Coordinates of C-alpha atoms in Angstrom, one line a residue:
Chain A
M291 CA -19.7 -38.9 -1.4
R292 CA -16.7 -36.8 -2.1
H293 CA -15.0 -34.0 -0.2
R294 CA -15.6 -30.5 -1.5
L295 CA -12.6 -28.1 -1.6
K296 CA -13.0 -24.5 -2.5
L297 CA -10.0 -22.9 -4.4
G298 CA -10.6 -19.3 -5.4
D299 CA -14.3 -19.1 -6.5
E300 CA -14.4 -22.7 -7.6
V301 CA -15.5 -25.8 -5.7
H302 CA -13.7 -29.1 -6.6
E303 CA -14.9 -32.5 -5.6
I304 CA -12.1 -34.8 -4.7
W305 CA -11.2 -38.0 -2.9
L306 CA -7.8 -38.9 -1.5
A307 CA -6.6 -42.5 -1.3
R308 CA -3.4 -44.1 -0.2
G309 CA -1.5 -46.0 -2.9
L310 CA 1.4 -48.2 -2.5
D311 CA 4.0 -45.7 -3.7
N312 CA 2.0 -42.4 -4.0
D313 CA -1.1 -40.8 -2.6
L314 CA -3.8 -40.8 -5.2
L315 CA -6.2 -37.9 -5.9
L316 CA -9.6 -38.4 -7.6
L317 CA -10.6 -35.3 -9.4
G318 CA -13.4 -35.5 -11.9
D319 CA -13.4 -39.1 -13.2
T320 CA -9.7 -39.6 -13.1
W321 CA -7.2 -40.8 -10.5
H322 CA -4.0 -38.9 -10.4
A323 CA -0.8 -40.0 -8.7
L324 CA 0.4 -37.2 -6.4
P325 CA 4.1 -36.4 -6.3
P326 CA 5.7 -36.9 -2.9
P327 CA 5.1 -33.9 -0.6
S328 CA 7.3 -31.2 -2.1
D329 CA 9.8 -29.4 0.1
G330 CA 9.3 -26.2 -2.0
A331 CA 5.8 -25.6 -0.7
V332 CA 5.0 -23.7 2.5
I333 CA 1.6 -24.4 4.1
A334 CA -0.3 -23.0 7.0
T335 CA -3.6 -24.3 8.2
N336 CA -6.3 -22.3 10.0
G337 CA -9.4 -24.2 10.9
N338 CA -10.9 -25.5 7.7
T339 CA -8.6 -23.5 5.5
V340 CA -5.2 -24.4 4.1
H341 CA -2.9 -21.6 2.9
I342 CA -0.3 -22.8 0.4
H343 CA 2.8 -21.0 -1.1
A344 CA 4.0 -23.0 -4.1
G345 CA 5.8 -22.0 -7.3
G346 CA 5.9 -18.4 -6.3
R347 CA 2.1 -18.2 -5.8
T348 CA -0.2 -18.3 -2.9
F349 CA -3.4 -20.3 -2.7
T350 CA -6.2 -20.6 -0.2
V351 CA -8.1 -23.9 -0.1
Q352 CA -11.1 -24.3 2.1
F353 CA -12.6 -27.6 3.2
I354 CA -16.4 -27.2 2.9
E355 CA -18.3 -29.0 5.6
P356 CA -20.9 -31.2 4.1
V357 CA -23.8 -29.4 5.9
S358 CA -22.6 -25.8 5.6
S359 CA -22.5 -25.8 1.9
L360 CA -26.3 -25.4 1.8
A361 CA -26.7 -22.7 4.4
D362 CA -26.3 -18.9 4.2
D363 CA -25.5 -16.8 7.2
T364 CA -28.5 -14.6 7.0
G365 CA -31.0 -17.0 5.6
A366 CA -32.1 -14.4 3.0
S367 CA -31.9 -14.8 -0.7
A368 CA -28.6 -13.6 -2.2
D369 CA -29.9 -10.4 -3.8
A370 CA -31.7 -9.4 -0.7
V371 CA -28.5 -8.7 1.1
A372 CA -26.3 -5.7 0.3
R373 CA -22.8 -6.7 1.2
A374 CA -19.5 -4.8 1.7
P375 CA -17.4 -4.9 -1.4
M376 CA -14.3 -4.3 0.7
P377 CA -13.3 -3.9 4.4
G378 CA -14.0 -0.4 5.7
A379 CA -16.0 1.9 7.9
V380 CA -19.6 3.3 7.7
L381 CA -19.8 7.0 7.0
S382 CA -23.6 7.3 6.8
V383 CA -26.7 5.1 6.7
A384 CA -29.4 6.3 4.3
V385 CA -32.2 3.9 5.3
S386 CA -34.1 2.7 8.3
V387 CA -36.0 -0.5 8.9
G388 CA -39.3 -0.4 7.1
D389 CA -38.2 2.0 4.4
K390 CA -39.2 1.1 0.9
V391 CA -36.3 1.3 -1.6
E392 CA -36.0 1.0 -5.3
Q393 CA -33.2 -0.5 -7.2
G394 CA -30.3 1.9 -7.3
D395 CA -31.3 3.8 -4.2
P396 CA -28.4 4.5 -1.9
L397 CA -28.4 2.3 1.3
V398 CA -25.1 3.0 3.0
V399 CA -22.1 5.2 2.3
I400 CA -18.9 3.4 3.3
E401 CA -15.3 4.6 3.5
S402 CA -12.5 2.3 2.4
M403 CA -9.1 2.8 0.8
K404 CA -9.4 6.6 1.5
M405 CA -12.5 6.8 -0.7
E406 CA -16.2 6.9 -0.2
T407 CA -18.4 4.4 -1.9
T408 CA -22.2 4.3 -2.0
V409 CA -23.7 0.9 -1.6
R410 CA -27.0 0.8 -3.5
A411 CA -30.0 -1.5 -3.6
T412 CA -29.7 -4.1 -6.2
R413 CA -33.5 -4.5 -6.4
D414 CA -36.7 -3.0 -5.1
G415 CA -37.8 -4.0 -1.5
T416 CA -38.4 -3.0 2.1
V417 CA -35.5 -2.7 4.5
A418 CA -35.7 -5.6 7.0
I419 CA -32.4 -5.3 8.8
V420 CA -29.7 -2.6 9.0
H421 CA -26.6 -4.5 10.1
V422 CA -24.3 -1.5 10.7
V423 CA -24.1 1.8 12.5
V424 CA -22.3 5.0 11.6
G425 CA -18.6 4.8 12.5
G426 CA -18.7 1.0 12.7
S427 CA -16.2 -1.1 10.7
F428 CA -16.7 -4.3 8.8
E429 CA -14.8 -6.9 6.8
R430 CA -15.3 -7.7 3.1
D431 CA -18.6 -9.5 2.3
A432 CA -20.1 -8.4 5.6
A433 CA -23.9 -7.9 5.3
L434 CA -24.7 -4.2 5.5
V435 CA -28.5 -4.0 4.8
T436 CA -31.0 -6.9 4.3
L437 CA -34.2 -6.3 2.3
A438 CA -37.3 -8.2 3.1
D439 CA -38.1 -10.8 0.5
E440 CA -41.1 -9.6 -1.6
A441 CA -44.4 -11.2 -0.8
Chain B
M269 CA 30.1 18.3 16.4
S270 CA 26.9 19.2 18.2
K271 CA 25.5 17.4 21.2
P272 CA 24.0 14.1 20.0
F273 CA 20.5 13.1 21.1
G274 CA 20.1 10.8 24.0
T275 CA 16.7 9.4 23.1
I276 CA 14.8 9.7 19.8
L277 CA 11.1 8.9 19.7
V278 CA 9.6 7.5 16.5
A279 CA 6.1 8.9 16.3
N280 CA 5.0 6.2 13.8
R281 CA 4.4 2.5 13.3
G282 CA 4.9 -0.3 10.9
E283 CA 7.9 -0.8 8.6
I284 CA 9.1 2.8 8.8
A285 CA 9.2 2.7 12.6
V286 CA 11.4 -0.4 12.4
R287 CA 13.6 1.2 9.7
I288 CA 14.2 4.4 11.7
L289 CA 14.8 2.5 14.9
R290 CA 17.5 0.4 13.3
T291 CA 19.5 3.5 12.3
V292 CA 18.8 5.2 15.7
K293 CA 20.2 2.2 17.6
S294 CA 23.2 1.8 15.2
M295 CA 24.2 5.4 16.1
G296 CA 24.2 4.5 19.8
I297 CA 21.1 6.5 20.5
R298 CA 18.2 5.1 22.6
G299 CA 15.1 4.4 20.4
A300 CA 11.6 5.0 21.7
I301 CA 8.3 4.2 20.0
V302 CA 4.7 5.2 20.6
C303 CA 2.4 2.3 20.4
H304 CA -1.4 1.8 20.1
E305 CA -2.5 -1.5 21.8
L306 CA -3.1 -3.1 18.4
D307 CA 0.6 -2.7 17.7
A308 CA 1.8 -3.8 21.2
D309 CA 3.5 -6.9 19.7
S310 CA 4.7 -5.3 16.5
P311 CA 8.3 -5.7 15.3
A312 CA 8.8 -2.0 16.0
A313 CA 7.6 -2.3 19.6
R314 CA 10.0 -5.3 20.0
L315 CA 13.0 -3.4 18.6
A316 CA 12.5 -0.2 20.6
D317 CA 14.3 0.4 23.9
I318 CA 11.3 2.3 25.2
V319 CA 7.7 1.7 24.4
I320 CA 5.2 4.5 25.1
P321 CA 1.6 3.3 25.0
I322 CA -0.8 5.8 23.4
E323 CA -4.6 5.7 23.6
G324 CA -7.5 6.5 21.3
T325 CA -8.7 5.1 18.0
P326 CA -6.0 3.2 16.1
V327 CA -5.2 5.9 13.6
G328 CA -6.3 8.7 15.9
S329 CA -3.8 7.8 18.5
Y330 CA -0.9 8.2 16.1
L331 CA -2.3 11.6 15.0
D332 CA -2.7 12.8 18.6
G333 CA 0.3 15.2 18.7
E334 CA -0.6 16.6 22.1
Q335 CA -0.7 13.2 23.8
I336 CA 2.5 12.1 22.0
I337 CA 4.4 15.2 23.1
R338 CA 3.2 15.0 26.7
K339 CA 4.2 11.3 27.0
A340 CA 7.5 11.9 25.2
R341 CA 8.5 14.7 27.7
A342 CA 7.6 12.4 30.6
A343 CA 9.9 9.7 29.1
D344 CA 12.9 12.2 28.7
V345 CA 12.8 12.1 24.9
N346 CA 15.1 14.7 23.2
S347 CA 13.9 14.4 19.7
I348 CA 11.0 13.1 17.6
H349 CA 11.2 11.5 14.2
P350 CA 7.8 11.5 12.6
G351 CA 8.4 9.1 9.8
Y352 CA 6.0 9.5 6.9
G353 CA 2.2 10.1 7.0
F354 CA 0.6 10.8 10.4
L355 CA 2.3 13.9 11.9
S356 CA 5.2 14.1 9.5
E357 CA 3.9 17.1 7.6
N358 CA 2.0 18.8 10.4
A359 CA 3.6 22.2 10.9
A360 CA 1.7 22.8 14.2
F361 CA 3.1 19.5 15.6
A362 CA 6.6 20.4 14.6
R363 CA 6.2 23.8 16.4
Q364 CA 4.7 22.1 19.5
V365 CA 7.6 19.7 19.6
A366 CA 10.1 22.6 19.6
D367 CA 8.0 24.5 22.2
A368 CA 8.2 21.5 24.4
G369 CA 12.0 21.7 24.3
M370 CA 12.5 18.8 21.9
T371 CA 13.9 18.6 18.4
F372 CA 11.6 17.7 15.4
I373 CA 13.6 15.7 12.9
G374 CA 12.5 17.4 9.7
P375 CA 12.4 20.9 8.2
S376 CA 11.3 24.0 10.0
P377 CA 7.6 24.5 10.7
A378 CA 7.7 27.5 8.3
T379 CA 9.0 25.3 5.5
I380 CA 6.4 22.6 6.2
E381 CA 3.7 25.2 6.0
L382 CA 5.0 26.7 2.8
M383 CA 5.3 23.3 1.0
G384 CA 2.3 21.7 2.7
D385 CA -0.1 24.1 1.0
K386 CA 0.1 23.0 -2.6
I387 CA -1.1 26.3 -3.9
R388 CA 1.4 28.4 -2.0
A389 CA 4.2 25.9 -2.9
R390 CA 3.3 26.1 -6.6
A391 CA 3.2 29.9 -6.5
F392 CA 6.5 30.0 -4.7
V393 CA 8.2 27.7 -7.2
A394 CA 6.7 29.5 -10.2
D395 CA 7.7 32.9 -8.9
R396 CA 11.3 31.8 -8.8
G397 CA 11.2 30.7 -12.4
F398 CA 10.9 27.0 -12.0
P399 CA 8.5 25.1 -14.3
V400 CA 4.9 24.4 -13.2
A401 CA 1.9 23.0 -15.2
P402 CA -0.9 25.3 -16.5
S403 CA -3.5 25.5 -13.8
A404 CA -6.5 27.2 -12.2
I405 CA -6.4 27.9 -8.5
E406 CA -9.7 28.2 -6.6
D407 CA -8.4 30.7 -4.0
D408 CA -7.4 33.3 -6.6
D409 CA -11.1 33.8 -7.2
P410 CA -13.5 31.1 -6.0
A411 CA -16.5 32.5 -8.0
T412 CA -14.7 31.8 -11.4
F413 CA -12.9 28.6 -10.4
A414 CA -14.9 26.3 -12.6
E415 CA -14.8 28.7 -15.5
R416 CA -11.0 29.2 -15.3
A417 CA -10.5 25.4 -14.9
R418 CA -12.5 25.0 -18.2
T419 CA -10.1 27.5 -19.8
V420 CA -7.1 25.4 -18.9
G421 CA -8.8 22.7 -20.9
A422 CA -9.2 18.9 -20.7
P423 CA -7.8 16.6 -19.6
L424 CA -7.8 18.2 -16.1
L425 CA -6.7 16.9 -12.8
I426 CA -8.7 18.3 -9.8
K427 CA -6.8 18.1 -6.5
P428 CA -7.3 19.3 -2.9
S429 CA -4.9 22.0 -2.2
A430 CA -4.1 20.5 1.2
G431 CA -4.0 17.0 -0.1
G432 CA -1.5 14.2 -0.8
G433 CA -1.4 10.5 -1.5
G434 CA -3.9 10.7 -4.3
K435 CA -6.8 11.3 -2.0
G436 CA -9.6 13.3 -3.5
M437 CA -7.9 13.6 -6.9
H438 CA -10.2 13.3 -10.0
I439 CA -9.3 13.3 -13.7
V440 CA -11.8 15.1 -15.9
R441 CA -11.5 14.2 -19.6
D442 CA -15.0 15.5 -20.5
L443 CA -15.6 19.1 -19.3
A444 CA -19.3 18.4 -19.0
L445 CA -18.5 16.3 -15.9
L446 CA -16.3 19.1 -14.4
D447 CA -18.9 20.3 -11.9
E448 CA -19.6 16.8 -10.6
A449 CA -15.9 16.1 -10.2
I450 CA -15.4 19.4 -8.3
A451 CA -18.2 18.5 -5.9
R452 CA -16.8 15.1 -5.3
A453 CA -13.2 16.3 -4.8
R454 CA -14.4 19.0 -2.4
S455 CA -16.4 16.6 -0.3
E456 CA -13.3 14.2 0.0
A457 CA -11.0 17.2 0.6
E458 CA -13.1 18.5 3.4
R459 CA -13.3 15.1 5.0
Y460 CA -9.6 14.1 4.7
F461 CA -7.9 17.4 5.2
G462 CA -10.5 19.6 6.8
D463 CA -10.0 21.9 3.9
G464 CA -12.2 21.9 0.8
R465 CA -10.1 24.2 -1.3
L466 CA -9.2 22.8 -4.7
Y467 CA -7.0 23.5 -7.7
A468 CA -7.2 22.2 -11.2
E469 CA -4.2 21.6 -13.4
R470 CA -3.6 20.3 -16.9
Y471 CA -3.4 16.5 -16.8
I472 CA -0.5 15.2 -18.8
E473 CA -1.6 11.9 -20.5
R474 CA 0.6 9.0 -19.8
P475 CA 2.9 11.0 -17.6
R476 CA 5.9 9.7 -15.6
H477 CA 6.3 10.6 -12.0
I478 CA 9.9 11.5 -11.3
E479 CA 11.1 12.9 -8.0
V480 CA 14.4 14.1 -6.6
Q481 CA 15.7 13.4 -3.1
V482 CA 17.3 16.5 -1.5
L483 CA 19.2 17.1 1.7
G484 CA 19.7 20.5 3.2
D485 CA 21.3 21.6 6.5
A486 CA 20.9 24.6 8.8
H487 CA 24.1 26.1 7.3
G488 CA 22.7 26.7 3.9
N489 CA 24.1 23.6 2.2
V490 CA 21.8 21.8 -0.2
I491 CA 22.5 18.8 -2.3
H492 CA 20.5 16.3 -4.4
L493 CA 20.7 12.5 -4.2
F494 CA 19.5 12.0 -7.8
E495 CA 16.1 11.0 -8.9
R496 CA 13.6 8.2 -8.3
E497 CA 11.0 7.1 -10.9
C498 CA 7.7 6.2 -9.3
S499 CA 5.5 5.9 -12.3
L500 CA 4.1 2.4 -11.5
Q501 CA 1.0 3.4 -9.5
R502 CA -2.4 2.1 -8.7
R503 CA -5.1 4.4 -7.5
F504 CA -2.6 7.3 -7.7
Q505 CA -0.4 5.5 -5.2
K506 CA 3.1 4.3 -6.0
I507 CA 3.7 0.6 -5.7
V508 CA 7.1 0.2 -7.5
E509 CA 9.9 2.8 -7.4
E510 CA 13.4 2.8 -8.8
C511 CA 16.6 4.7 -8.9
P512 CA 17.8 5.9 -11.3
S513 CA 14.9 6.6 -13.8
P514 CA 15.2 4.7 -17.0
A515 CA 13.6 7.7 -18.8
L516 CA 16.2 10.4 -18.4
S517 CA 19.2 11.2 -20.5
Q518 CA 22.2 12.3 -18.6
D519 CA 21.4 15.9 -19.6
E520 CA 17.8 15.7 -18.4
R521 CA 19.0 14.0 -15.2
E522 CA 21.2 17.0 -14.5
R523 CA 18.5 19.5 -15.3
I524 CA 15.8 17.9 -13.2
C525 CA 18.1 17.3 -10.2
E526 CA 19.5 20.8 -10.4
T527 CA 16.0 22.2 -10.5
A528 CA 15.1 20.3 -7.4
A529 CA 18.1 21.4 -5.6
G530 CA 17.4 25.0 -6.7
I531 CA 13.9 24.8 -5.3
A532 CA 15.2 23.4 -2.0
R533 CA 17.8 26.1 -1.9
A534 CA 15.2 28.9 -2.5
A535 CA 13.1 27.5 0.3
E536 CA 16.2 27.4 2.6
Y537 CA 15.4 23.8 3.1
S538 CA 16.9 22.0 6.0
N539 CA 16.7 18.2 6.4
A540 CA 15.5 15.5 4.0
G541 CA 12.9 16.3 1.4
T542 CA 11.6 15.3 -2.0
V543 CA 10.7 17.5 -5.0
E544 CA 8.2 15.7 -7.2
F545 CA 7.8 16.3 -10.9
I546 CA 5.5 15.2 -13.6
Y547 CA 7.5 14.3 -16.7
G548 CA 6.2 13.8 -20.2
E549 CA 7.6 14.3 -23.7
G550 CA 10.9 15.8 -22.5
Q551 CA 9.2 18.4 -20.3
F552 CA 9.0 18.3 -16.5
Y553 CA 6.8 20.3 -14.2
F554 CA 7.0 20.8 -10.4
L555 CA 4.2 18.9 -8.8
E556 CA 4.8 19.2 -5.0
M557 CA 7.5 19.0 -2.4
N558 CA 7.2 16.5 0.4
T559 CA 8.9 17.7 3.6
R560 CA 9.6 14.3 5.1
L561 CA 11.2 11.0 4.5
Q562 CA 9.5 9.2 1.7
V563 CA 8.2 5.6 1.7
E564 CA 10.5 4.9 -1.3
H565 CA 13.7 6.4 0.2
P566 CA 15.4 3.0 0.3
V567 CA 16.1 3.0 -3.4
T568 CA 18.1 6.2 -3.1
E569 CA 19.9 4.7 -0.1
E570 CA 20.8 1.6 -2.1
A571 CA 22.0 3.4 -5.2
T572 CA 23.9 6.2 -3.4
G573 CA 25.1 4.3 -0.3
I574 CA 23.8 7.1 1.9
D575 CA 21.7 6.3 5.1
L576 CA 19.1 9.0 4.8
V577 CA 17.8 8.6 8.4
A578 CA 21.3 9.0 9.7
A579 CA 21.7 12.2 7.6
Q580 CA 18.3 13.5 9.0
I581 CA 19.5 12.9 12.5
R582 CA 22.8 14.6 12.0
I583 CA 21.2 17.6 10.3
A584 CA 18.6 17.9 13.2
T585 CA 21.4 18.2 15.7
G586 CA 22.6 21.2 13.8
D587 CA 25.7 19.6 12.2
P588 CA 26.6 20.6 8.7
L589 CA 25.8 18.0 6.0
G590 CA 29.4 16.9 5.7
L591 CA 28.7 15.9 2.1
S592 CA 29.1 17.9 -1.1
Q593 CA 27.4 17.3 -4.4
A594 CA 30.6 15.7 -5.7
D595 CA 30.5 13.1 -3.0
I596 CA 27.2 11.7 -4.3
S597 CA 27.2 9.2 -7.1
L598 CA 24.9 6.4 -8.3
T599 CA 26.0 2.8 -8.4
G600 CA 23.9 0.3 -10.3
H601 CA 20.1 0.2 -10.1
A602 CA 17.7 -0.2 -7.2
I603 CA 14.0 -1.1 -7.2
E604 CA 11.5 -1.1 -4.4
L605 CA 8.3 -3.1 -4.5
R606 CA 5.6 -2.4 -1.9
I607 CA 4.0 -5.5 -0.5
Y608 CA 0.3 -4.7 0.2
A609 CA -2.5 -6.6 1.8
E610 CA -4.8 -6.3 -1.1
D611 CA -6.6 -8.1 -3.9
A612 CA -5.4 -6.9 -7.3
A613 CA -8.2 -8.7 -9.1
R614 CA -10.8 -6.9 -7.0
D615 CA -9.6 -3.4 -7.9
F616 CA -6.8 -3.5 -5.2
T617 CA -9.3 -3.6 -2.3
P618 CA -7.6 -4.2 1.0
T619 CA -7.6 -7.7 2.5
T620 CA -7.4 -8.6 6.1
G621 CA -6.4 -11.6 8.1
R622 CA -4.0 -13.1 10.6
V623 CA -0.5 -13.7 9.2
L624 CA 0.1 -17.4 9.7
A625 CA 3.5 -17.4 8.0
F626 CA 5.8 -14.5 7.2
C627 CA 9.0 -15.6 5.6
P628 CA 10.7 -12.8 3.6
P629 CA 13.5 -13.9 1.2
E630 CA 17.0 -13.8 2.5
G631 CA 19.9 -11.9 0.9
V632 CA 17.8 -8.8 -0.1
R633 CA 16.6 -5.8 1.9
V634 CA 13.1 -6.2 3.3
D635 CA 11.7 -3.4 5.5
A636 CA 8.8 -5.1 7.2
G637 CA 6.2 -4.0 9.8
I638 CA 4.7 -7.4 10.4
R639 CA 5.8 -10.8 11.6
D640 CA 4.3 -14.3 12.1
G641 CA 1.0 -13.9 14.0
S642 CA 0.4 -10.2 13.2
N643 CA -3.2 -9.3 12.6
V644 CA -3.7 -7.3 9.4
T645 CA -6.8 -5.2 10.0
A646 CA -8.6 -2.5 8.2
A647 CA -7.6 -0.1 11.0
F648 CA -4.3 0.9 9.3
D649 CA -2.7 1.4 5.9
P650 CA -2.5 -2.0 4.1
M651 CA 1.2 -1.8 3.3
L652 CA 2.9 -4.7 5.0
A653 CA 6.5 -4.5 3.8
K654 CA 8.9 -3.3 1.1
L655 CA 11.2 -5.4 -0.9
V656 CA 14.3 -3.5 -2.0
V657 CA 16.7 -5.0 -4.5
H658 CA 20.0 -3.5 -5.9
A659 CA 22.0 -4.8 -8.8
G660 CA 24.5 -3.7 -11.4
T661 CA 21.9 -2.9 -14.1
R662 CA 18.1 -2.4 -14.3
H663 CA 17.7 -5.7 -16.0
E664 CA 19.6 -7.6 -13.3
A665 CA 17.6 -5.7 -10.6
I666 CA 14.3 -6.9 -12.2
D667 CA 15.6 -10.4 -12.3
R668 CA 16.6 -10.2 -8.7
A669 CA 13.2 -8.7 -7.7
R670 CA 11.4 -11.5 -9.4
A671 CA 13.5 -14.2 -7.8
A672 CA 12.9 -12.6 -4.4
L673 CA 9.2 -12.2 -5.0
S674 CA 8.8 -15.9 -5.8
R675 CA 10.5 -16.7 -2.4
F676 CA 8.5 -14.1 -0.4
V677 CA 6.0 -16.1 1.7
V678 CA 3.0 -14.4 3.3
L679 CA 0.3 -16.8 4.3
G680 CA -3.0 -16.0 6.0
C681 CA -3.6 -12.6 4.4
Q682 CA -3.8 -12.2 0.6
T683 CA -1.1 -9.9 -0.8
N684 CA -0.1 -8.3 -4.1
I685 CA 3.1 -10.3 -4.4
A686 CA 2.1 -12.5 -7.4
F687 CA 0.7 -9.3 -9.1
L688 CA 4.0 -7.5 -8.6
D689 CA 5.8 -10.5 -10.2
R690 CA 3.5 -10.3 -13.3
L691 CA 4.1 -6.5 -13.4
M692 CA 7.9 -7.1 -13.3
A693 CA 7.5 -9.6 -16.1
D694 CA 5.6 -7.2 -18.4
T695 CA 7.5 -6.2 -21.5
D696 CA 6.8 -2.4 -21.1
V697 CA 8.1 -2.5 -17.5
A698 CA 11.1 -4.5 -18.6
N699 CA 11.9 -2.0 -21.3
G700 CA 11.3 1.0 -19.0
N701 CA 8.3 2.3 -20.9
L702 CA 6.5 3.4 -17.8
H703 CA 3.7 5.9 -17.1
T704 CA 1.4 6.4 -14.2
G705 CA -1.6 4.8 -16.0
L706 CA 0.3 1.7 -17.1
I707 CA -1.3 -0.6 -14.5
A708 CA -4.8 0.7 -15.3
E709 CA -4.1 0.0 -19.0
K710 CA -3.2 -3.6 -18.4
P711 CA -6.2 -5.3 -16.7
E712 CA -4.9 -8.6 -17.9
L713 CA -2.2 -8.4 -15.2
L714 CA -4.6 -8.1 -12.3
A715 CA -6.0 -11.6 -12.0
D716 CA -4.0 -14.7 -11.3
P717 CA -3.7 -16.8 -14.5
P718 CA -5.8 -20.0 -14.4
L719 CA -3.9 -23.1 -13.1
A720 CA -2.8 -25.7 -15.6
P721 CA -4.4 -29.1 -14.9
Q722 CA -1.2 -30.5 -13.4
E723 CA -0.9 -27.4 -11.1
L724 CA -4.5 -27.8 -10.0
I725 CA -3.9 -31.4 -9.0
Q726 CA -0.7 -30.4 -7.2
I727 CA -2.4 -27.7 -5.2
L728 CA -5.5 -29.7 -4.4
G729 CA -3.2 -32.6 -3.4
I730 CA -1.2 -30.4 -1.0
A731 CA -4.4 -29.1 0.5
A732 CA -6.1 -32.5 0.7
R733 CA -3.1 -34.0 2.6
A734 CA -3.3 -31.1 5.1
M735 CA -7.0 -31.6 5.8
R736 CA -7.9 -34.0 8.7
P737 CA -11.3 -35.1 7.4
V738 CA -9.7 -35.9 4.0
T739 CA -6.8 -37.9 5.4
D740 CA -9.0 -39.7 7.9
A741 CA -11.2 -40.9 5.1
A742 CA -8.2 -41.9 3.0
D743 CA -6.7 -43.9 5.8
A744 CA -10.0 -45.6 6.6
I745 CA -10.4 -46.8 3.1
A746 CA -6.9 -48.1 2.8
T747 CA -7.5 -50.3 5.8
M748 CA -10.7 -51.6 4.3
H749 CA -8.9 -52.6 1.0
V750 CA -6.4 -54.6 3.0
R751 CA -9.2 -56.6 4.7
M752 CA -11.0 -57.2 1.4
G753 CA -7.7 -58.5 0.0
G754 CA -7.5 -60.9 2.9
W755 CA -11.0 -62.3 2.2
R756 CA -10.2 -63.0 -1.4
N757 CA -7.2 -65.2 -0.6

């Protein structure tokens, strides 16, 4: 079993080993000798996440716990949850629990970056959960409305 | 010399509060700051001599003029500097500050009113013979607004008359979509400015944004401090500004700067202000006048050597400018790059997070409103800091900017730093071929380029060695190998 590290949107399976002169990184089917820890990089860790500044760029690498990689925070299928495309605040909520909606129907109007954006249903369904209230704020990718999975 | 202020309150937050407090303190004046609890540990709060807590929602507290004035009086404040945004262009606030016996550091309430209403400002400027773009103004006859806008012709820019900062602005290239754009602009204008009135003006394709810094005093003296070019924008908001503009010939520079000074003179302008122009194909049109210190004022300071905040304070005490036009000259080239908490690849949406490491480069000017441990939230504007470089030539300034960007470390909250570096490396930017749509026309600049295989190994290696479960597993296996070696012998 290898460790799973997420960099950007990609998950890489790696293994680290101690060599005599260098640390070794297994990536794919190949072992690579790692250079000595470079003094040019700045790193900061926060829980399972390592933030790296190297070569003028910034990277965020997340260690994926072996069990959590299977779970989803709502338990619903991905297209059943309308998520926030960006952090912001809720201007209005167009639906209530139990409402039937069709693909493209407005669910929530959010305000972010001084603009209003309408979050719409990506498929037909019945509203199961409204996660937000008018005036409330949220972070990016927060669940806004969850539709019941179709029978 | 008039009586100097004993205590100046900065009614703002973030980097501009820090920048104003630095000058206030260097002049031997006590610096006070208003502070929402989210900002209690901010660099500005740490720098201020007096911290005045204010209550309410995060943004609402900084907009609460009544509360700020009441608490300022109780703290024996003589004068209020509004910075930019928030209360800076609120004529009623400026008036209330004066009524409370304090000095507002900015132009008179009447001037703010005149220039704050874009329609009145345009009419004022046009009536005095200065150039404005062809337009249709709703207030002239609301019933025929859409029809008159159609007559101006596409492309059109629909704007709130009370607006600013690109909010509620919509470009209409197909007149069939005009009604829809008007409806959307009106809804946004009503929400942001409490005023749904609009105007439409001819949109100049691939325009440059050029603005002129002016200073006026209460004795009728007005000078300009040359121009800034602010054409590099995303979502109608400036992100890179420079002084001087690479677009203008010496003759054009004189004309545009003299026009700006003429407008300020006509308005009997007192204090610091900026006259904004749209420039294209050798023509320039008045856009609006901002009656405050601008975000991008540092490039003017670097290229002219004038401390604009110090000038604002002297003017507010009633002193004459003490500078004539002949005293102002440009040295070299200055560039400001705004560091935002945002994701360029996701259409510049704001990002949030706790700043785990904030290490700005040394040897260049960085005006910052955050520090290690600051929480970047969606509650406030996502601008974190400004990097300001100054060098002998534009080319050298770009080199210096890129070197500084590569050393600018912000960890914990994603920023636009790498995007700014790619922008500075762009050939059109390097050659000064700028226009306000340049960034939108170059989507290839938005996303980080993919990592080369060797870079990927380096980054994963650095991360792996910083992750406890990974290093624990590595150390456990190393031990096992040693034992196996023992068995074989």
